[in-house]
Amino acid sequence: MPSQHFLTLFFFLLISCNTLTTSTSSEKQDTFDFVRPIDRKLLGLNKKEKLSHFRFYWHDVLSGKNPTSVAIIPPSSKVNSTTAFGLVNMIDNPLTLGPELSSKLVGRAQGFYASASQEELGFLMTMNFAFIEGKYNGSTLTIVGRNPAINLVREMPVVGGSGLFRFARGYAQANTHWIDFKTGDACVEYNVHVFHY
Ligand SMILES: *[C@@H]1O[C@H](CO)[C@@H](O)[C@H](O)[C@H]1NC(C)=O
Ligand SMILES: *[C@@H]1O[C@H](CO)[C@@H](O)[C@H](O)[C@H]1NC(C)=O
């Protein structure tokens, strides 16, 4: 009888649906759709968050045979050029423990800075501090911020990080140690306060 077949099919569907649901829930640990809540312990984030103060020197070397800071886009010719508006420098600047370029290398500042102000000398800084020192070797901090270079101290946000700096946040303060106005070379002290695990 056809009605019996329908009933069988109905029960078959009911059972297979049930089986499907059961298998999905049992696979929950290793597969998921797009997003799932997870325990902090799985990422080692159940530890107390630390607050650290890092200090090092950032060297903007434009002169000589081995510059680490290179203008890749010239300032715009459309506006008053006193602030070099539009200039973009790509950097791979050494970060050293002391103010001398020859002192211990602790990392590099890789990224770019761009003149973003028409009224005063002000840069948009976009860079990663890629550390090589001790346990921080391979970990990075990302800085994105405004740098009004003439000011004594400029503060920029630390927006995140990688490796030991996962979930990092904080701020970096820059103050110029020395600058050679003829070549543009500069040494800038960075004090970075950062929360991390
Ligand atoms: C450019 O700006 C500076 C500072 O605001 C001003 O002194 C100078 O006269 C300006 N130059 C021109 C060509 O507009
Ligand atoms: C940092 O790590 C890299 C890659 O693991 C390694 O080659 C390098 O020697 C390390 N540098 C320091 C200063 O420990």
Tab-separated table of C-alpha atoms and ligand atoms in Angstrom:
chain	number	residue	atom	x	y	z
A	1	MET	CA	0.000	0.000	0.000
A	2	PRO	CA	1.372	3.428	-0.994
A	3	SER	CA	0.383	5.060	2.304
A	4	GLN	CA	2.595	2.556	4.146
A	5	HIS	CA	5.516	3.570	1.958
A	6	PHE	CA	4.979	7.200	2.888
A	7	LEU	CA	4.936	6.304	6.523
A	8	THR	CA	8.182	4.350	6.172
A	9	LEU	CA	9.772	7.264	4.327
A	10	PHE	CA	8.553	9.642	7.013
A	11	PHE	CA	10.089	7.557	9.788
A	12	PHE	CA	13.269	7.104	7.792
A	13	LEU	CA	13.609	10.887	7.412
A	14	LEU	CA	12.888	11.407	11.089
A	15	ILE	CA	15.584	8.938	12.101
A	16	SER	CA	18.206	10.274	9.665
A	17	CYS	CA	17.575	13.835	10.835
A	18	ASN	CA	18.101	12.686	14.368
A	19	THR	CA	21.319	10.867	13.445
A	20	LEU	CA	22.569	13.998	11.650
A	21	THR	CA	21.972	16.176	14.701
A	22	THR	CA	23.699	13.689	16.985
A	23	SER	CA	26.789	13.428	14.779
A	24	THR	CA	27.031	17.238	14.483
A	25	SER	CA	27.007	17.743	18.226
A	26	SER	CA	29.600	15.020	18.755
A	27	GLU	CA	31.940	16.741	16.255
A	28	LYS	CA	31.571	20.087	18.014
A	29	GLN	CA	35.058	19.936	19.554
A	30	ASP	CA	36.962	19.826	16.251
A	31	THR	CA	34.686	21.485	13.694
A	32	PHE	CA	32.526	24.568	13.902
A	33	ASP	CA	30.662	26.956	11.703
A	34	PHE	CA	32.319	30.385	11.483
A	35	VAL	CA	32.400	31.234	15.191
A	36	ARG	CA	32.303	29.558	18.580
A	37	PRO	CA	33.034	30.619	22.130
A	38	ILE	CA	36.227	29.105	23.557
A	39	ASP	CA	37.867	28.769	26.934
A	40	ARG	CA	40.700	31.268	27.704
A	41	LYS	CA	42.826	28.349	28.906
A	42	LEU	CA	43.038	26.946	25.371
A	43	LEU	CA	45.087	30.001	24.331
A	44	GLY	CA	46.970	30.319	27.632
A	45	LEU	CA	45.079	33.518	28.392
A	46	ASN	CA	43.938	32.478	31.857
A	47	LYS	CA	47.199	33.969	33.186
A	48	LYS	CA	47.144	37.456	34.664
A	49	GLU	CA	47.750	40.225	32.140
A	50	LYS	CA	51.152	41.915	32.548
A	51	LEU	CA	52.036	45.569	32.137
A	52	SER	CA	55.532	46.121	30.698
A	53	HIS	CA	57.636	49.163	29.924
A	54	PHE	CA	60.018	48.803	26.972
A	55	ARG	CA	62.616	51.425	26.099
A	56	PHE	CA	64.757	51.539	22.974
A	57	TYR	CA	66.011	53.890	20.278
A	58	TRP	CA	64.631	54.191	16.745
A	59	HIS	CA	67.090	55.216	14.053
A	60	ASP	CA	65.805	56.970	10.940
A	61	VAL	CA	68.792	56.698	8.600
A	62	LEU	CA	68.220	58.632	5.371
A	63	SER	CA	71.819	59.445	4.460
A	64	GLY	CA	74.756	57.333	3.353
A	65	LYS	CA	75.003	54.187	1.280
A	66	ASN	CA	72.686	52.100	3.430
A	67	PRO	CA	69.621	54.182	4.271
A	68	THR	CA	66.935	52.417	6.321
A	69	SER	CA	64.332	55.105	5.574
A	70	VAL	CA	63.567	55.855	1.943
A	71	ALA	CA	61.162	58.384	0.420
A	72	ILE	CA	58.957	56.360	-1.918
A	73	ILE	CA	56.333	59.029	-2.649
A	74	PRO	CA	57.312	62.708	-2.976
A	75	PRO	CA	55.276	65.508	-1.350
A	76	SER	CA	52.286	66.794	-3.274
A	77	SER	CA	53.017	69.740	-5.552
A	78	LYS	CA	49.384	70.886	-5.314
A	79	VAL	CA	49.637	72.344	-1.806
A	80	ASN	CA	51.941	74.594	0.209
A	81	SER	CA	55.024	72.419	0.585
A	82	THR	CA	56.281	73.638	4.004
A	83	THR	CA	55.059	70.441	5.717
A	84	ALA	CA	55.918	68.068	2.838
A	85	PHE	CA	52.272	67.010	2.792
A	86	GLY	CA	51.907	63.695	0.955
A	87	LEU	CA	55.483	62.506	1.478
A	88	VAL	CA	55.736	58.790	2.253
A	89	ASN	CA	58.868	57.149	3.653
A	90	MET	CA	59.169	53.388	3.817
A	91	ILE	CA	61.239	52.301	6.807
A	92	ASP	CA	63.170	49.300	8.071
A	93	ASN	CA	64.719	51.191	10.973
A	94	PRO	CA	66.986	49.574	13.565
A	95	LEU	CA	65.783	49.562	17.181
A	96	THR	CA	68.703	49.554	19.582
A	97	LEU	CA	69.065	49.322	23.345
A	98	GLY	CA	71.140	52.492	23.587
A	99	PRO	CA	71.126	55.723	21.591
A	100	GLU	CA	74.192	54.705	19.552
A	101	LEU	CA	73.447	52.955	16.283
A	102	SER	CA	76.235	50.515	17.207
A	103	SER	CA	74.561	49.471	20.472
A	104	LYS	CA	72.698	46.170	20.817
A	105	LEU	CA	70.033	45.612	18.154
A	106	VAL	CA	66.727	44.566	19.756
A	107	GLY	CA	64.513	44.728	16.679
A	108	ARG	CA	63.438	46.709	13.651
A	109	ALA	CA	60.651	49.182	12.977
A	110	GLN	CA	59.130	48.177	9.656
A	111	GLY	CA	56.413	50.151	7.915
A	112	PHE	CA	55.997	53.679	6.695
A	113	TYR	CA	55.366	57.211	7.824
A	114	ALA	CA	53.513	59.804	5.810
A	115	SER	CA	53.208	63.550	6.112
A	116	ALA	CA	49.511	63.990	6.885
A	117	SER	CA	49.243	67.575	8.089
A	118	GLN	CA	49.181	70.771	6.031
A	119	GLU	CA	49.409	73.117	9.013
A	120	GLU	CA	52.384	71.727	10.937
A	121	LEU	CA	54.935	68.953	10.540
A	122	GLY	CA	52.808	65.906	11.400
A	123	PHE	CA	53.145	62.296	10.360
A	124	LEU	CA	50.905	59.277	10.255
A	125	MET	CA	53.082	56.465	11.658
A	126	THR	CA	52.204	52.931	10.599
A	127	MET	CA	54.797	50.422	11.713
A	128	ASN	CA	55.473	47.063	13.258
A	129	PHE	CA	58.155	46.728	15.907
A	130	ALA	CA	59.638	43.333	15.033
A	131	PHE	CA	61.697	42.248	18.027
A	132	ILE	CA	64.673	39.863	18.038
A	133	GLU	CA	65.691	40.188	21.687
A	134	GLY	CA	65.496	37.149	23.992
A	135	LYS	CA	62.078	35.562	24.350
A	136	TYR	CA	60.543	38.408	22.335
A	137	ASN	CA	62.378	37.263	19.183
A	138	GLY	CA	59.699	36.886	16.512
A	139	SER	CA	57.016	38.819	18.395
A	140	THR	CA	55.694	42.115	17.063
A	141	LEU	CA	53.889	45.218	18.263
A	142	THR	CA	51.845	47.310	15.846
A	143	ILE	CA	51.857	51.103	16.137
A	144	VAL	CA	49.409	53.322	14.285
A	145	GLY	CA	49.256	56.938	15.311
A	146	ARG	CA	49.801	60.637	14.837
A	147	ASN	CA	53.310	62.025	15.219
A	148	PRO	CA	53.559	65.833	15.367
A	149	ALA	CA	57.353	65.635	15.030
A	150	ILE	CA	58.085	69.109	16.446
A	151	ASN	CA	56.518	68.309	19.833
A	152	LEU	CA	58.823	67.212	22.629
A	153	VAL	CA	56.857	63.991	23.299
A	154	ARG	CA	54.504	62.371	20.799
A	155	GLU	CA	52.133	59.608	21.831
A	156	MET	CA	50.912	56.866	19.535
A	157	PRO	CA	48.639	53.909	20.262
A	158	VAL	CA	49.876	50.326	20.301
A	159	VAL	CA	46.942	48.736	18.528
A	160	GLY	CA	47.935	45.104	18.845
A	161	GLY	CA	50.642	42.532	18.480
A	162	SER	CA	51.643	38.987	17.637
A	163	GLY	CA	53.449	36.131	19.352
A	164	LEU	CA	53.997	37.043	23.018
A	165	PHE	CA	52.106	40.256	22.267
A	166	ARG	CA	48.823	38.654	21.221
A	167	PHE	CA	45.968	40.858	22.451
A	168	ALA	CA	48.486	43.598	23.329
A	169	ARG	CA	47.369	47.175	23.767
A	170	GLY	CA	49.081	50.267	25.054
A	171	TYR	CA	50.869	53.381	23.940
A	172	ALA	CA	54.267	54.459	22.673
A	173	GLN	CA	55.893	57.780	23.515
A	174	ALA	CA	58.523	59.148	21.176
A	175	ASN	CA	60.967	61.887	21.965
A	176	THR	CA	63.741	62.931	19.639
A	177	HIS	CA	67.196	62.205	21.037
A	178	TRP	CA	68.965	64.017	18.198
A	179	ILE	CA	68.257	65.097	14.640
A	180	ASP	CA	70.595	66.229	11.865
A	181	PHE	CA	68.608	68.852	9.963
A	182	LYS	CA	71.043	68.688	7.037
A	183	THR	CA	70.622	64.966	6.269
A	184	GLY	CA	67.316	64.359	8.066
A	185	ASP	CA	68.860	61.506	10.058
A	186	ALA	CA	67.331	61.158	13.507
A	187	CYS	CA	67.526	59.083	16.653
A	188	VAL	CA	64.291	58.884	18.605
A	189	GLU	CA	63.789	57.398	22.064
A	190	TYR	CA	60.682	55.203	22.339
A	191	ASN	CA	59.053	54.351	25.642
A	192	VAL	CA	56.348	51.742	25.159
A	193	HIS	CA	53.885	50.766	27.861
A	194	VAL	CA	51.948	47.704	26.935
A	195	PHE	CA	49.482	45.251	28.459
A	196	HIS	CA	50.135	41.694	27.314
A	197	TYR	CA	49.912	38.116	28.559
B	1	LIG	C1	53.129	78.173	3.248
B	1	LIG	O1	52.762	78.062	4.637
B	1	LIG	C2	53.621	78.799	5.478
B	1	LIG	C3	53.214	78.477	6.902
B	1	LIG	O2	51.827	78.460	7.069
B	1	LIG	C4	53.545	80.293	5.133
B	1	LIG	O3	54.388	81.025	5.970
B	1	LIG	C5	53.952	80.470	3.669
B	1	LIG	O4	53.781	81.820	3.302
B	1	LIG	C6	53.126	79.589	2.757
B	1	LIG	N1	53.657	79.633	1.406
B	1	LIG	C7	52.890	79.774	0.337
B	1	LIG	C8	53.607	79.777	-0.978
B	1	LIG	O5	51.662	79.850	0.402
B	2	LIG	C1	65.506	34.799	16.312
B	2	LIG	O1	64.812	33.734	15.747
B	2	LIG	C2	65.274	33.398	14.448
B	2	LIG	C3	64.323	32.397	13.838
B	2	LIG	O2	63.898	31.459	14.778
B	2	LIG	C4	66.705	32.876	14.559
B	2	LIG	O3	67.202	32.508	13.290
B	2	LIG	C5	67.562	33.981	15.147
B	2	LIG	O4	68.883	33.522	15.349
B	2	LIG	C6	66.983	34.499	16.449
B	2	LIG	N1	67.702	35.681	16.832
B	2	LIG	C7	68.153	35.901	18.056
B	2	LIG	C8	68.877	37.186	18.276
B	2	LIG	O5	67.981	35.108	18.968
